[in-house]
Short mmCIF file of C-alpha atoms and ligand atoms in Angstrom, two decimals:
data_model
loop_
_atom_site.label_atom_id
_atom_site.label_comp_id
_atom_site.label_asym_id
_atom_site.label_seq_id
_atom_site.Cartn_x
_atom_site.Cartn_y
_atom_site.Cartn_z
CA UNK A 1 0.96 7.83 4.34
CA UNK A 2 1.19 4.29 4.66
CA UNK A 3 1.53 2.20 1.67
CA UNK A 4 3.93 -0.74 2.59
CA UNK A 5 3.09 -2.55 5.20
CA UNK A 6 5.23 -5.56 7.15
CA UNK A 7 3.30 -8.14 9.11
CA UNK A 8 5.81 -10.22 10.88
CA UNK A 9 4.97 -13.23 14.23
CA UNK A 10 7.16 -12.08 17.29
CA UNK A 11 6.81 -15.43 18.61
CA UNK A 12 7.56 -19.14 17.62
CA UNK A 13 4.63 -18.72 14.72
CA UNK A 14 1.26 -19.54 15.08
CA UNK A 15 0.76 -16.45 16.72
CA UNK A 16 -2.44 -15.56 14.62
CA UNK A 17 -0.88 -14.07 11.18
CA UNK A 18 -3.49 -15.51 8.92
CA UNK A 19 -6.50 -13.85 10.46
CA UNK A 20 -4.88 -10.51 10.67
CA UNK A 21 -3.77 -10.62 6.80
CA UNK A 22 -7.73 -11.29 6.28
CA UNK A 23 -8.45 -8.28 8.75
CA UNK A 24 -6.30 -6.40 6.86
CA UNK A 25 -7.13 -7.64 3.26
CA UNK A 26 -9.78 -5.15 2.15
CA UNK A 27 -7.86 -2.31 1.99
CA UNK A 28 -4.98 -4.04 0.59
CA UNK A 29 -4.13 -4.28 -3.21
CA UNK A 30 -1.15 -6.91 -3.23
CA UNK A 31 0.69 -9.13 -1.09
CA UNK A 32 3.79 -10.63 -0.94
CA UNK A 33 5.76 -13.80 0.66
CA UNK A 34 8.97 -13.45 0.67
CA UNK A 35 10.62 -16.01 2.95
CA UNK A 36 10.05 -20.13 4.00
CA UNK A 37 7.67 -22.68 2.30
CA UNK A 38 4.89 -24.66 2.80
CA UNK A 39 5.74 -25.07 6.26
CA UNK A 40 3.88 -22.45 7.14
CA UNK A 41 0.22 -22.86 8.33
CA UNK A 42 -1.90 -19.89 8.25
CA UNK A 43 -5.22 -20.58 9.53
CA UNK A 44 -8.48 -18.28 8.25
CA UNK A 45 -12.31 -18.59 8.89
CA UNK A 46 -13.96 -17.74 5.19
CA UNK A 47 -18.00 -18.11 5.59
CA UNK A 48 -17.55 -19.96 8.63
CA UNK A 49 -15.00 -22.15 6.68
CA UNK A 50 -11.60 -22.78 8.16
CA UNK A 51 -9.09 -22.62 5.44
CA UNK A 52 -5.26 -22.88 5.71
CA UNK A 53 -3.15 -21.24 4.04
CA UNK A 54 0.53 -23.17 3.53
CA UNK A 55 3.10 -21.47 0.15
CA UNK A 56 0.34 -19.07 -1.04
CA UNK A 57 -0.26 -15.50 0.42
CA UNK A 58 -3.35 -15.69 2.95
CA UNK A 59 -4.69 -12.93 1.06
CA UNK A 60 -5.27 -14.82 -1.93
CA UNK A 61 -8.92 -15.31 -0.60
CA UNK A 62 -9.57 -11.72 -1.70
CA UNK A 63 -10.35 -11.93 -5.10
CA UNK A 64 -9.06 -7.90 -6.12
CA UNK A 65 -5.11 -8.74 -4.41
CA UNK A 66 -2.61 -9.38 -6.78
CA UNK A 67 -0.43 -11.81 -4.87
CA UNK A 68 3.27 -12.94 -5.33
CA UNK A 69 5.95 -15.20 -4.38
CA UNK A 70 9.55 -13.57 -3.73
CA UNK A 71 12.98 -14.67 -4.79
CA UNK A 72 13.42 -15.77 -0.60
CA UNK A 73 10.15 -18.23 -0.97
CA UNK A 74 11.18 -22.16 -1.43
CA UNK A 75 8.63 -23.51 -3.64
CA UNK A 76 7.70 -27.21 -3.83
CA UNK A 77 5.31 -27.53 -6.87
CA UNK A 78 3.84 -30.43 -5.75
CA UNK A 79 2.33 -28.43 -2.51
CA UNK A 80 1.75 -25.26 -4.59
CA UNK A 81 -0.71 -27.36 -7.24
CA UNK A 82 -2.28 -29.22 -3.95
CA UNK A 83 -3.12 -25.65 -2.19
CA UNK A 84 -4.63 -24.40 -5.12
CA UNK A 85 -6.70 -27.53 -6.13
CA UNK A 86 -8.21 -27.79 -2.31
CA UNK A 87 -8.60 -23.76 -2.07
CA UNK A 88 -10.01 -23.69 -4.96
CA UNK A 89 -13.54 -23.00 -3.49
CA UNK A 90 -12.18 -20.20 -1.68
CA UNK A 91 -10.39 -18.07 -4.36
CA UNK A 92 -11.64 -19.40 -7.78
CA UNK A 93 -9.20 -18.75 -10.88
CA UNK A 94 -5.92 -17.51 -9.79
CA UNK A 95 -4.37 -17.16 -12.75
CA UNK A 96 -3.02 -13.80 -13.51
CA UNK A 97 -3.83 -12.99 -9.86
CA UNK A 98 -0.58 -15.06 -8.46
CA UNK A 99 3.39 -14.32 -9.56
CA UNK A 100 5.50 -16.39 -8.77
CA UNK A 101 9.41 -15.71 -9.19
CA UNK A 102 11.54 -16.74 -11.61
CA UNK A 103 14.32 -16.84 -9.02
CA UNK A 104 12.62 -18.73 -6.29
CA UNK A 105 14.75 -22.20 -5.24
CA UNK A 106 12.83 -25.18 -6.03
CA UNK A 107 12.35 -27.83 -2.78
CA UNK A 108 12.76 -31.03 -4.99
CA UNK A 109 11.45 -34.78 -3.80
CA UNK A 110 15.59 -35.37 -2.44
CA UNK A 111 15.24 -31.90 -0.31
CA UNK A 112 11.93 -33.77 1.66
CA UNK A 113 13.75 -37.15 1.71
CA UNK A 114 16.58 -35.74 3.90
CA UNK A 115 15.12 -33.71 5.67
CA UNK A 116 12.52 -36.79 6.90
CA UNK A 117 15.04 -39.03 7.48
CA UNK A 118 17.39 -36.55 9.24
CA UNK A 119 14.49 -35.92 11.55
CA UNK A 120 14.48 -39.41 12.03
CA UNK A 121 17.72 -40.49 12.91
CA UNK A 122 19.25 -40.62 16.27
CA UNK A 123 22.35 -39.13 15.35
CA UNK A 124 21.70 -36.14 14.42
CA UNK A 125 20.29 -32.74 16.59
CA UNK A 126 16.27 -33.23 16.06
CA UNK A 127 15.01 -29.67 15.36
CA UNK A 128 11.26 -31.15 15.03
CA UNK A 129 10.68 -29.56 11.53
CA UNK A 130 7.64 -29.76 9.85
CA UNK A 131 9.16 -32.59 7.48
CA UNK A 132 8.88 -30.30 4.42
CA UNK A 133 12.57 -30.25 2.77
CA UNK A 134 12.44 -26.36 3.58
CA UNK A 135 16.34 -26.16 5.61
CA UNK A 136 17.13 -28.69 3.22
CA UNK A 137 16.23 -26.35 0.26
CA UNK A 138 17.87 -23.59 1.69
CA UNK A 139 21.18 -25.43 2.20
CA UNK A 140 20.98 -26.13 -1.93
CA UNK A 141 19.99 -22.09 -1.98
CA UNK A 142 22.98 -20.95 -0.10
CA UNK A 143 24.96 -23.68 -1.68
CA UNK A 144 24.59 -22.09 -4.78
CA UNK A 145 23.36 -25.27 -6.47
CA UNK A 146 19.26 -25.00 -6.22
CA UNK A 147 17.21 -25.62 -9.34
CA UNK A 148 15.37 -22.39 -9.54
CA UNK A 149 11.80 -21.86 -11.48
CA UNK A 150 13.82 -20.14 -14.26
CA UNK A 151 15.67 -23.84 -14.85
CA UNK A 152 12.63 -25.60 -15.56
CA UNK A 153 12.35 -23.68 -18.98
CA UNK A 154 16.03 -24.92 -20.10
CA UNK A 155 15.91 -28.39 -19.93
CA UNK A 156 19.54 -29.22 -20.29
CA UNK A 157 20.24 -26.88 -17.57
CA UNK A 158 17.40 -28.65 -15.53
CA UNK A 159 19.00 -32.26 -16.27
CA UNK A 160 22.28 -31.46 -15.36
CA UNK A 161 21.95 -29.82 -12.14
CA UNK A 162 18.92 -32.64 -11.52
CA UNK A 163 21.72 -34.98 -12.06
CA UNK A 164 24.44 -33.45 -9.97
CA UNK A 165 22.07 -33.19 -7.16
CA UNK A 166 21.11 -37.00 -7.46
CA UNK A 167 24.76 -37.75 -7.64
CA UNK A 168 25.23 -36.22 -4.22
CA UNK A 169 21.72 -36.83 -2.55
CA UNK A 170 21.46 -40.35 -3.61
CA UNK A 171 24.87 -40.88 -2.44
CA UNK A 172 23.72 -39.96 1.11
CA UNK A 173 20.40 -41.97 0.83
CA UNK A 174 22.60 -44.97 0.70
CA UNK A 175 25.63 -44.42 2.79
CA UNK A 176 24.35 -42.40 5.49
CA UNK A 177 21.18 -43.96 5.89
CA UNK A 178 20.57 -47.10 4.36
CA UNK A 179 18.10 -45.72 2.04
CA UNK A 180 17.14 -46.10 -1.74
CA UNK A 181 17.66 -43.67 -4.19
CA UNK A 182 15.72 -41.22 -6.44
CA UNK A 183 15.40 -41.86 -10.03
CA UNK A 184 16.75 -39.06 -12.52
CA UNK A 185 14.59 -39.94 -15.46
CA UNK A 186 11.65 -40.27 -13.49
CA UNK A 187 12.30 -36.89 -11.51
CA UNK A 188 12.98 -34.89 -14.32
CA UNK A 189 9.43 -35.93 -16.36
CA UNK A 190 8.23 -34.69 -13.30
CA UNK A 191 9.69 -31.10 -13.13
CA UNK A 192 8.95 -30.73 -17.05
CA UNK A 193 5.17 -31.60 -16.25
CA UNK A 194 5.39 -29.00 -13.30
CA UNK A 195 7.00 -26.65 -15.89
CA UNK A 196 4.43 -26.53 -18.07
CA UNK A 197 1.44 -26.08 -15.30
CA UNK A 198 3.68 -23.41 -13.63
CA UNK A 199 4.02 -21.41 -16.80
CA UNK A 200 0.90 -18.63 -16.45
CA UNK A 201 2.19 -18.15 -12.99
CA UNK A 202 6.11 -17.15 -13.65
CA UNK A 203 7.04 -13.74 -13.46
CA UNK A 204 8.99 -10.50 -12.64
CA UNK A 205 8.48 -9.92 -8.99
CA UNK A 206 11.07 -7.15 -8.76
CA UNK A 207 9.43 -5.45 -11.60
CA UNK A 208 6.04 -5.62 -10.99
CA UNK A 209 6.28 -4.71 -7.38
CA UNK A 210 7.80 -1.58 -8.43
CA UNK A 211 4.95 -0.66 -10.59
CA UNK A 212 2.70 -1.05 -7.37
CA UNK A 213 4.94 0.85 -5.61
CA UNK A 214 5.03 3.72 -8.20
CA UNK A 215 1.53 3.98 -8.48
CA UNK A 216 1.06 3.88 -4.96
CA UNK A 217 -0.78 0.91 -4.41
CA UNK A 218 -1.25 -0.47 -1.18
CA UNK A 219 1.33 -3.91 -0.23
CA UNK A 220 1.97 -6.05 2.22
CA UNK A 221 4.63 -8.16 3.29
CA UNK A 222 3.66 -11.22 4.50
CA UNK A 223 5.58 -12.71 6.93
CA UNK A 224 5.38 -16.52 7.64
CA UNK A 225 7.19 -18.52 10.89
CA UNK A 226 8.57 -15.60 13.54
CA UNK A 227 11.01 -13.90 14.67
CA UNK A 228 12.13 -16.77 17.25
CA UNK A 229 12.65 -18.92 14.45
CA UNK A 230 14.39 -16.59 12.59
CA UNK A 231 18.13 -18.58 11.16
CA UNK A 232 20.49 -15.69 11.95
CA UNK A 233 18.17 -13.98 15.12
CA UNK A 234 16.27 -16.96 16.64
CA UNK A 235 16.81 -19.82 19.20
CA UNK A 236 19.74 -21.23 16.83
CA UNK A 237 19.99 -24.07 16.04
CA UNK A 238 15.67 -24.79 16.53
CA UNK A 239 14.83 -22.69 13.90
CA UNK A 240 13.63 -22.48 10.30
CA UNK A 241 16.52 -21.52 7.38
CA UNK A 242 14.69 -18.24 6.37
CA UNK A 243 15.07 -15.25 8.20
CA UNK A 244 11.43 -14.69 9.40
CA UNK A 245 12.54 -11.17 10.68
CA UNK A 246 11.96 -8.07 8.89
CA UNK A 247 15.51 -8.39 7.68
CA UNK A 248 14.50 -10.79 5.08
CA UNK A 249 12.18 -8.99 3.37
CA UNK A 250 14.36 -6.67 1.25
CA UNK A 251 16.30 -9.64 0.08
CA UNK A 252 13.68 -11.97 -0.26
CA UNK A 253 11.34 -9.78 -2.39
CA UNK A 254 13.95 -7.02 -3.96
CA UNK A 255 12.89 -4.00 -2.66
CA UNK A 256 14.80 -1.72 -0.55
CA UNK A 257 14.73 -1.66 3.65
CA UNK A 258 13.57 1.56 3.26
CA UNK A 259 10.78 0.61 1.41
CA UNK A 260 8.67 -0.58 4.39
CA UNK A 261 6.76 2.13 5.88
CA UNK A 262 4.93 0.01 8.80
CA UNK A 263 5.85 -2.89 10.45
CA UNK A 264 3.02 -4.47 12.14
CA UNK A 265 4.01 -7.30 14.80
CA UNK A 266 1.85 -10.37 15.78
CA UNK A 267 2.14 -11.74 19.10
CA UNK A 268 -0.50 -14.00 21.06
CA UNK A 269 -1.62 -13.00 24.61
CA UNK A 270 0.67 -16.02 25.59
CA UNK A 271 3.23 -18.22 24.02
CA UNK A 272 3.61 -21.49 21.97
CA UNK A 273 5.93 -23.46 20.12
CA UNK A 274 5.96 -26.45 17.75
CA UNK A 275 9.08 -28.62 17.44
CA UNK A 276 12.01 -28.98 19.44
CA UNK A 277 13.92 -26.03 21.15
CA UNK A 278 14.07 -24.06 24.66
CA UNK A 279 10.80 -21.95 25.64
CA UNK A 280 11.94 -20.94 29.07
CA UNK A 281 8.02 -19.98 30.01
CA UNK A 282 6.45 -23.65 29.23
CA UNK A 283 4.27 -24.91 31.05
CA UNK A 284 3.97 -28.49 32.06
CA UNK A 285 0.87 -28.68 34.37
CA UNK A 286 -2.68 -28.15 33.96
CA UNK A 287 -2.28 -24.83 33.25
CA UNK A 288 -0.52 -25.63 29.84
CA UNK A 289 -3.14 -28.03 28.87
CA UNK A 290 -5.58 -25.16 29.36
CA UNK A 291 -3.92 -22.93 27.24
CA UNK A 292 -3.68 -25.92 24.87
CA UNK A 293 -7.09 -27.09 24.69
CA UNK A 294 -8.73 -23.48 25.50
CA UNK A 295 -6.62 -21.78 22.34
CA UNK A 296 -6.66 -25.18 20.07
CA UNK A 297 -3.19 -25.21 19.97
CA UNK A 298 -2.47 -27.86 17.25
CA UNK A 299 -0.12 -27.28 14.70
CA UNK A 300 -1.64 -26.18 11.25
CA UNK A 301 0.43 -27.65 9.00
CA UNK A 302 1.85 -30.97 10.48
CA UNK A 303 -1.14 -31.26 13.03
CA UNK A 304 1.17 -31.58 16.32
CA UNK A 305 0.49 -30.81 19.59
CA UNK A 306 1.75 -27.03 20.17
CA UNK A 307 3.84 -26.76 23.37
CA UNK A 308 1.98 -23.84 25.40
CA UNK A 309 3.53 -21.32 28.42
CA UNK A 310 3.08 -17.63 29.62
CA UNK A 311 3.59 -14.17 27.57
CA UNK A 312 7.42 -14.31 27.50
CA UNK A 313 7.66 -10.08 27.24
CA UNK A 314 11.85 -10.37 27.88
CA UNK A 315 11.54 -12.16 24.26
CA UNK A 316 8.79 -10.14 22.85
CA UNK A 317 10.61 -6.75 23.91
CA UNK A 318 13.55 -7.97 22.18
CA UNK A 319 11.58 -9.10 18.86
CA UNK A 320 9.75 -5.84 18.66
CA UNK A 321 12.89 -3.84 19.00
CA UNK A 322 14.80 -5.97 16.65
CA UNK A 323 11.56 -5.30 14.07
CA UNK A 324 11.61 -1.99 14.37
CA UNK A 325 7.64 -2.57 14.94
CA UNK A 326 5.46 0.70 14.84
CA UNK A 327 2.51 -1.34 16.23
CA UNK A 328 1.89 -4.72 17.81
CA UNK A 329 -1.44 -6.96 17.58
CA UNK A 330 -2.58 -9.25 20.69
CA UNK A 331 -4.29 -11.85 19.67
CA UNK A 332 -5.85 -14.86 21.35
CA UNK A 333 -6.86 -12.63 24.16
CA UNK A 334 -10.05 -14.27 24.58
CA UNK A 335 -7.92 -17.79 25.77
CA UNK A 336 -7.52 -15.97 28.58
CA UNK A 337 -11.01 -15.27 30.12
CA UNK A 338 -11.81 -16.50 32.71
CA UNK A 339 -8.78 -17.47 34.43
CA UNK A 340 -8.09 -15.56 37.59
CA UNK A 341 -4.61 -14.56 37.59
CA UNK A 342 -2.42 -14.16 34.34
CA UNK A 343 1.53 -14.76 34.70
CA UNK A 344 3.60 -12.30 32.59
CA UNK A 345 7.67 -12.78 32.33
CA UNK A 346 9.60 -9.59 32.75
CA UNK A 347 12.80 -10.99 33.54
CA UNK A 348 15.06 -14.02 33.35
CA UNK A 349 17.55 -15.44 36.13
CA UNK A 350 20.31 -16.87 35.01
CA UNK A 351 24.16 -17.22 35.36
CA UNK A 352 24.66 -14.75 32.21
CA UNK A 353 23.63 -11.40 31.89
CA UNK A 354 20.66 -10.43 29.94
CA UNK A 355 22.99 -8.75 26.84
CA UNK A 356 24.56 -12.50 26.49
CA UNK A 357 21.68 -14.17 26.74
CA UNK A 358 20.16 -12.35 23.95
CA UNK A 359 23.65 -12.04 21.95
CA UNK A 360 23.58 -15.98 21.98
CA UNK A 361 19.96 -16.73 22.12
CA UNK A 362 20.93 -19.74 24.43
CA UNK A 363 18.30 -19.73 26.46
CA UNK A 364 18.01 -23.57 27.52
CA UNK A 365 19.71 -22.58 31.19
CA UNK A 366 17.34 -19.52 32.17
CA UNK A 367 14.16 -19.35 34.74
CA UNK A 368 11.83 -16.80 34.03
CA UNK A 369 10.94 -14.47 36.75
CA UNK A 370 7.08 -13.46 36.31
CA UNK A 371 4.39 -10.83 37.04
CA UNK A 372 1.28 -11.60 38.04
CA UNK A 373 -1.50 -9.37 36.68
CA UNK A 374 -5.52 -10.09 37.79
CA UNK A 375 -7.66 -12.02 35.32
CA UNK A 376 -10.82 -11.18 34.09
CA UNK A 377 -14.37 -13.31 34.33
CA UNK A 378 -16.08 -11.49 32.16
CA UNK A 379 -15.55 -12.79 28.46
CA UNK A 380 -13.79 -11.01 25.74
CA UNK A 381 -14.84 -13.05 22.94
CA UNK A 382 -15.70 -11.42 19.93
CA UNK A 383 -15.98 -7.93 21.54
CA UNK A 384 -14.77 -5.11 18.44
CA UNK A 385 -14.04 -2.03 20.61
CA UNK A 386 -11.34 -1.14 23.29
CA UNK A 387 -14.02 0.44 25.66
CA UNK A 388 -16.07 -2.93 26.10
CA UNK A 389 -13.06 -4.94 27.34
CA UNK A 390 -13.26 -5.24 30.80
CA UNK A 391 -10.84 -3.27 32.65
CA UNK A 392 -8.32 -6.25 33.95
CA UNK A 393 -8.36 -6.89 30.16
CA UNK A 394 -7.19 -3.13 28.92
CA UNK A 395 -4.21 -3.37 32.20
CA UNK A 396 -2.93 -6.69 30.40
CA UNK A 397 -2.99 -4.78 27.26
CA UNK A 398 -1.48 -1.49 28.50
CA UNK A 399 0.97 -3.66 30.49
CA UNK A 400 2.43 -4.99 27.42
CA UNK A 401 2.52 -1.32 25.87
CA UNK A 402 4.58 -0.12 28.73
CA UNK A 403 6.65 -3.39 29.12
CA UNK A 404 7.50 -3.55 25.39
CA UNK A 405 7.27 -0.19 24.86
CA UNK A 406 5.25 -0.27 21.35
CA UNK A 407 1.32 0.39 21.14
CA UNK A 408 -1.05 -2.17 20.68
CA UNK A 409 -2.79 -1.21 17.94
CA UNK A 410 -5.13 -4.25 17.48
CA UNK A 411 -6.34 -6.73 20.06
CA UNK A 412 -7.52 -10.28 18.60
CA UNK A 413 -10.84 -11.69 20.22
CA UNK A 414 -11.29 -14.52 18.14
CA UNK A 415 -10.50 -16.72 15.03
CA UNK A 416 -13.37 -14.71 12.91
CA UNK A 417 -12.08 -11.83 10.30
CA UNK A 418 -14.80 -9.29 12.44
CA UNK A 419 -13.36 -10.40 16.15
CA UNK A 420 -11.22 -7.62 15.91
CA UNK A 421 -10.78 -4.65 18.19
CA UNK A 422 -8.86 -1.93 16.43
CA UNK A 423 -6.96 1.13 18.25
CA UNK A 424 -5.30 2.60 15.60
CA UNK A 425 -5.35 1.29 12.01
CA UNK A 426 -2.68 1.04 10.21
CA UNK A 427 -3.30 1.72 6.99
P1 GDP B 1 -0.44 -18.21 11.92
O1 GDP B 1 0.47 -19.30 11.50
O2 GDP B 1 0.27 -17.10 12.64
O3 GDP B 1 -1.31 -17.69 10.82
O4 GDP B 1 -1.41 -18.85 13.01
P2 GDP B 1 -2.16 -20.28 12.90
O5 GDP B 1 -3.25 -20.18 11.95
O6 GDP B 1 -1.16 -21.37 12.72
O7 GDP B 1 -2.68 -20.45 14.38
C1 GDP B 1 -3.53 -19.51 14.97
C2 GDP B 1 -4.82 -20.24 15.42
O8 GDP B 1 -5.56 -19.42 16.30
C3 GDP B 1 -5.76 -20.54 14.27
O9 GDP B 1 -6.47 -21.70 14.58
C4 GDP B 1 -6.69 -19.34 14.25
O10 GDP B 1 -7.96 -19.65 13.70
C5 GDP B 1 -6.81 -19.05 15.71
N1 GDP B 1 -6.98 -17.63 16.08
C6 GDP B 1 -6.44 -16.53 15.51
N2 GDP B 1 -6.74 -15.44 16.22
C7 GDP B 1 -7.49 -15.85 17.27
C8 GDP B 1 -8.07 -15.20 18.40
O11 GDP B 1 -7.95 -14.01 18.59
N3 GDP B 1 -8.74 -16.00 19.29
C9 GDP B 1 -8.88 -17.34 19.12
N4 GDP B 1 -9.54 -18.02 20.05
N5 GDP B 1 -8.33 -17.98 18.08
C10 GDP B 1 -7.64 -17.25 17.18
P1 IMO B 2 3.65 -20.32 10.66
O1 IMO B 2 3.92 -19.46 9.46
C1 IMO B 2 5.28 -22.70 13.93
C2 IMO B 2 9.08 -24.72 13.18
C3 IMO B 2 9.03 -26.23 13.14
C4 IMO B 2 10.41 -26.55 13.67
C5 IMO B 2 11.27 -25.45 13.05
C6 IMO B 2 12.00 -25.86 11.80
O2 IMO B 2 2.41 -21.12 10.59
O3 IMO B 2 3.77 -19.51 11.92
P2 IMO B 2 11.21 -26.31 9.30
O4 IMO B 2 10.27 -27.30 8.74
O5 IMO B 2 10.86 -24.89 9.02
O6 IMO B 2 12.64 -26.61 8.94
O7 IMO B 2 11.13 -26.52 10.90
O8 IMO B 2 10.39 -24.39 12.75
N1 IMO B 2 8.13 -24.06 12.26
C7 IMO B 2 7.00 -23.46 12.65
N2 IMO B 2 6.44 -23.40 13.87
N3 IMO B 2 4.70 -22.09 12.89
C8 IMO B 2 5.29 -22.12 11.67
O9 IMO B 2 4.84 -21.41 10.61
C9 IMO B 2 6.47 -22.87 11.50
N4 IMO B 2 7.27 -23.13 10.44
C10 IMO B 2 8.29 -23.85 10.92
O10 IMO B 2 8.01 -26.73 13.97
O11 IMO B 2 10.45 -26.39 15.06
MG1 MG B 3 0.72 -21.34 11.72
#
């Protein structure tokens, strides 16, 4: 029987997760983040609405989920009271509906200041973040100095490590970059405001999830970013500071590994990236812009262009393998109609052997060697069941299958909640 559930992008991100969760979301009773910030993006169509989803669970928009933050989750306050204002058509009241931790890491006004002006400085490696303070957070996290959502109720506690972190920070703003500094006073009023609204919303994640999980309740794990950006198993350093792989989960939530009983991985029909960092199947020519404009790849969150290129399958093998995923979901296939051939890449060349390449995860000096499968004209748009898919369309699938060796279990037709073809559900 399934009951836990792991929903995890194989990719760079982007690669559909929000529209699944809300696929998913009716037979769900709680769901849980567990790793990054409000640099995710999570795009849904509610009513014909597009919504987007950034710190809170996408499954909020169901009114009967129970949703919760996890320990791993850095929470900026200022974006968590933003998301909830705009959303607020879309999921009403969420009080006692939404638990946050009382051990999640804060991502304080210093934590967005340096990571912006990192970003912008010539000296230092640009990873292209999304400008959000999230590595900067984690650094504090690791560092074993973050204010966590527990500090905000002991306010000598709060003002202290508020004013060790200002020492530090604000010695950076000025020295390293020229810049001016935050003010204490002013930043701690702030957090004791944010205290105060966060109150109905603190909680015991550990605790209550184990209560869901004892009365057999049905959870997901909601995964944000993907594996490729994963700190520890991505394209180091472009990445994000979480580990977006299902390796995080345990310690981001407080659960056991064992406690996932299906891992469901998200991968579009073809690849994109936002940011900085080696994508060895990018395209540069018309092709790319295509896939671009065809898919509306622009970033959700910061609104950037996303960098588009072919199903990378030497990457995707490697992410569903290192996921342990029972069953993979294509989305985006629909992109693809019309176009007559369809490049997969099955191999790499390259000076190193495929072992170090993905040891390292250097993949800057590689050429991908591709596949070409035949396109399809007829459109697969919105169809629901396997058998309508044209038959080019079910080889591309079952190529993947045999490539990556997992089933596809669900094939994406479209951005709507119904445009959903479903093999084998999985829960
Ligand atoms: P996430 O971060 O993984 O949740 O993905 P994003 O929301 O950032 O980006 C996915 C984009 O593709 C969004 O605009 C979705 O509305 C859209 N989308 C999702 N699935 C499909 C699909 O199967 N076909 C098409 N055409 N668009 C889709
Ligand atoms: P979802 O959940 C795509 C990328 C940024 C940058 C790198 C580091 O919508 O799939 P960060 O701000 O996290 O320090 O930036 O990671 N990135 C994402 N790319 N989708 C995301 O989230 C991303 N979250 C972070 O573009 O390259
Ligand atoms: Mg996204």
């Amino acid at each position: 029987m399934t009951n836990t559930i792991s929903l995890l992008g194989l990719q760079w991100g982007d690669e559909g997760k929000g529209k699944i969760v809300d696929h998913l979301a009716k037979d769900l009773d709680a769901a849980i983040r567990y790793q990054g910030g409000h640099n995710a993006g999570h795009t849904l169509i509610v009513d014909g609405k597009k919504v987007v989803f950034h710190l809170l669970p996408s499954a909020i928009c169901h009114k009967a989920i129970k949703c919760y933050l996890g320990r791993g989750v850095v929470v900026s306050l200022d974006a968590l009271f933003e998301e909830i204002e705009e959303a607020s058509d879309v999921i009403g009241n969420i009080e006692g509906r939404l638990v946050i931790s009382s051990a999640c890491s804060l991502i304080q006004p210093y934590h967005i200041k340096l990571d912006q002006l990192r970003e912008k400085s010539n000296t230092i490696t640009k990873i292209g973040t999304t400008g959000r303070g999230i590595g900067t957070a984690y650094e504090d996290r690791v560092g074993r100095r973050s204010v966590r959502v527990s500090d905000l109720y002991n306010p000598s506690k709060l003002s202290s490590k508020l004013e060790e972190a200002l020492e530090y920070y604000n010695s950076i703003f000025k020295h390293s970059f020229g810049s001016t500094a935050i003010d204490k006073n002013k930043l701690f009023d702030e957090n004791l405001i944010h205290a105060e609204r966060l109150k109905p919303y603190v909680g015991n994640v550990i605790n209550e999830v184990r209560d869901l999980q004892d009365s057999n309740k049905k959870i997901l794990f909601e995964g944000a970013q993907g594996a490729l950006l994963d700190v520890s198993l991505g394209t180091y350093p472009f990445v994000t500071s979480s580990n977006s792989s299902v390796g995080g989960i345990a310690s981001g939530i407080g659960i056991s590994p064992t406690d996932i009983d299906y891992s469901l991985g998200i991968a579009k029909a073809y690849t994109t990236r936002v940011g900085e960092g080696p994508f060895p199947t990018e395209l540069f020519d018309d092709m790319g812009k295509y896939l671009a404009e065809k898919g509306g790849e622009v970033g959700a969150t910061t609104g950037r262009p996303r960098r588009c290129g072919w199903l990378d399958t030497v990457l995707l093998s490697h992410t569903v393998r290192l996921n342990g995923i029972d069953g993979l979901c294509v989305t985006k296939i629909d992109v693809l109609d019309g176009l007559e051939t369809i490049k997969i890449c099955t191999d790499y060349s390259s000076n190193l052997s495929m072992e170090e390449i993905l040891e390292s995860m250097i993949l800057e000096d590689v050429e991908p060697i591709y596949t070409e499968v035949a396109g399809w004209n007829e459109p697969t748009a919105g169809i629901q069941s396997f058998d309508q898919l044209n038959s080019n369309a079910q080889s591309f699938i079952k190529r993947i299958e045999e490539i990556c060796n997992v089933p596809v279990i669900m094939i994406s037709t479209g951005p709507k909640r119904e445009d959903t073809i479903i093999r084998d559900y999985p829960l």
